[in-house]
Amino acid sequence: MKTKKYLIAFVIVGGLLFTAFAKKTINHDEATTKVERKAKRIFADAKVERKAKRIFACNSRVERKAKRIFA
């Protein structure tokens, strides 16, 4: 009977500690609905060696060489 009482007391104390820890770590006052957005990169299709490949849209020249695939 004593073991059962100690077990119930241990579970209750553990639940209280868990609730206190969760309340301390989750702060709803700092919550915000604002979504921070970053600038997106713009891709352009370019024909390089008879294949359409995506490259970054910029003024620099892109030189690519085909890689051989050995099967």
Short mmCIF file of C-alpha atoms in Angstrom, two decimals:
data_model
loop_
_atom_site.label_atom_id
_atom_site.label_comp_id
_atom_site.label_asym_id
_atom_site.label_seq_id
_atom_site.Cartn_x
_atom_site.Cartn_y
_atom_site.Cartn_z
CA MET A 1 0.00 0.00 0.00
CA LYS A 2 2.88 2.37 0.80
CA THR A 3 4.48 1.69 -2.56
CA LYS A 4 1.26 2.58 -4.35
CA LYS A 5 1.00 5.90 -2.46
CA TYR A 6 4.63 6.77 -3.20
CA LEU A 7 4.15 5.91 -6.84
CA ILE A 8 1.06 8.13 -7.12
CA ALA A 9 2.88 10.98 -5.32
CA PHE A 10 5.88 10.57 -7.63
CA VAL A 11 3.65 10.72 -10.73
CA ILE A 12 1.85 13.85 -9.49
CA VAL A 13 5.12 15.65 -8.66
CA GLY A 14 6.57 14.64 -12.03
CA GLY A 15 3.50 15.99 -13.81
CA LEU A 16 3.78 19.28 -11.94
CA LEU A 17 7.46 19.63 -12.80
CA PHE A 18 6.78 18.82 -16.46
CA THR A 19 3.98 21.41 -16.62
CA ALA A 20 6.15 24.08 -14.98
CA PHE A 21 9.02 23.38 -17.38
CA ALA A 22 6.73 23.48 -20.42
CA LYS A 23 5.16 26.75 -19.30
CA LYS A 24 8.59 28.30 -18.76
CA THR A 25 9.94 27.26 -22.16
CA ILE A 26 6.86 28.16 -24.22
CA ASN A 27 6.29 31.90 -24.07
CA HIS A 28 3.21 33.06 -25.97
CA ASP A 29 3.97 36.76 -25.47
CA GLU A 30 6.84 36.60 -27.96
CA ALA A 31 4.81 34.75 -30.58
CA THR A 32 4.30 36.64 -33.81
CA THR A 33 2.37 36.00 -37.00
CA LYS A 34 4.80 37.92 -39.21
CA VAL A 35 6.54 35.76 -41.79
CA GLU A 36 10.07 36.79 -42.66
CA ARG A 37 10.71 36.39 -46.37
CA LYS A 38 14.06 36.22 -48.09
CA ALA A 39 14.92 37.23 -51.62
CA LYS A 40 14.45 34.37 -54.08
CA ARG A 41 16.94 33.49 -56.76
CA ILE A 42 15.70 33.79 -60.32
CA PHE A 43 16.51 30.92 -62.65
CA ALA A 44 16.66 31.17 -66.43
CA ASP A 45 16.65 28.34 -68.95
CA ALA A 46 19.67 28.30 -71.23
CA LYS A 47 20.73 25.88 -73.91
CA VAL A 48 24.17 24.53 -73.11
CA GLU A 49 25.50 21.75 -75.34
CA ARG A 50 22.06 20.89 -76.76
CA LYS A 51 20.46 20.42 -73.35
CA ALA A 52 18.30 22.89 -71.49
CA LYS A 53 19.92 23.54 -68.12
CA ARG A 54 18.95 25.95 -65.41
CA ILE A 55 21.49 28.66 -64.67
CA PHE A 56 21.37 31.71 -62.48
CA ALA A 57 20.13 34.76 -64.38
CA CYS A 58 23.10 37.12 -64.45
CA ASN A 59 25.43 38.82 -66.90
CA SER A 60 28.34 36.43 -66.38
CA ARG A 61 29.20 33.87 -69.02
CA VAL A 62 28.67 30.24 -68.09
CA GLU A 63 30.80 27.57 -69.70
CA ARG A 64 29.91 23.97 -69.03
CA LYS A 65 31.37 20.78 -70.36
CA ALA A 66 29.51 17.51 -70.69
CA LYS A 67 30.63 14.82 -68.26
CA ARG A 68 30.92 11.27 -69.55
CA ILE A 69 28.91 8.64 -67.75
CA PHE A 70 30.42 5.18 -67.76
CA ALA A 71 27.95 2.35 -67.38
#
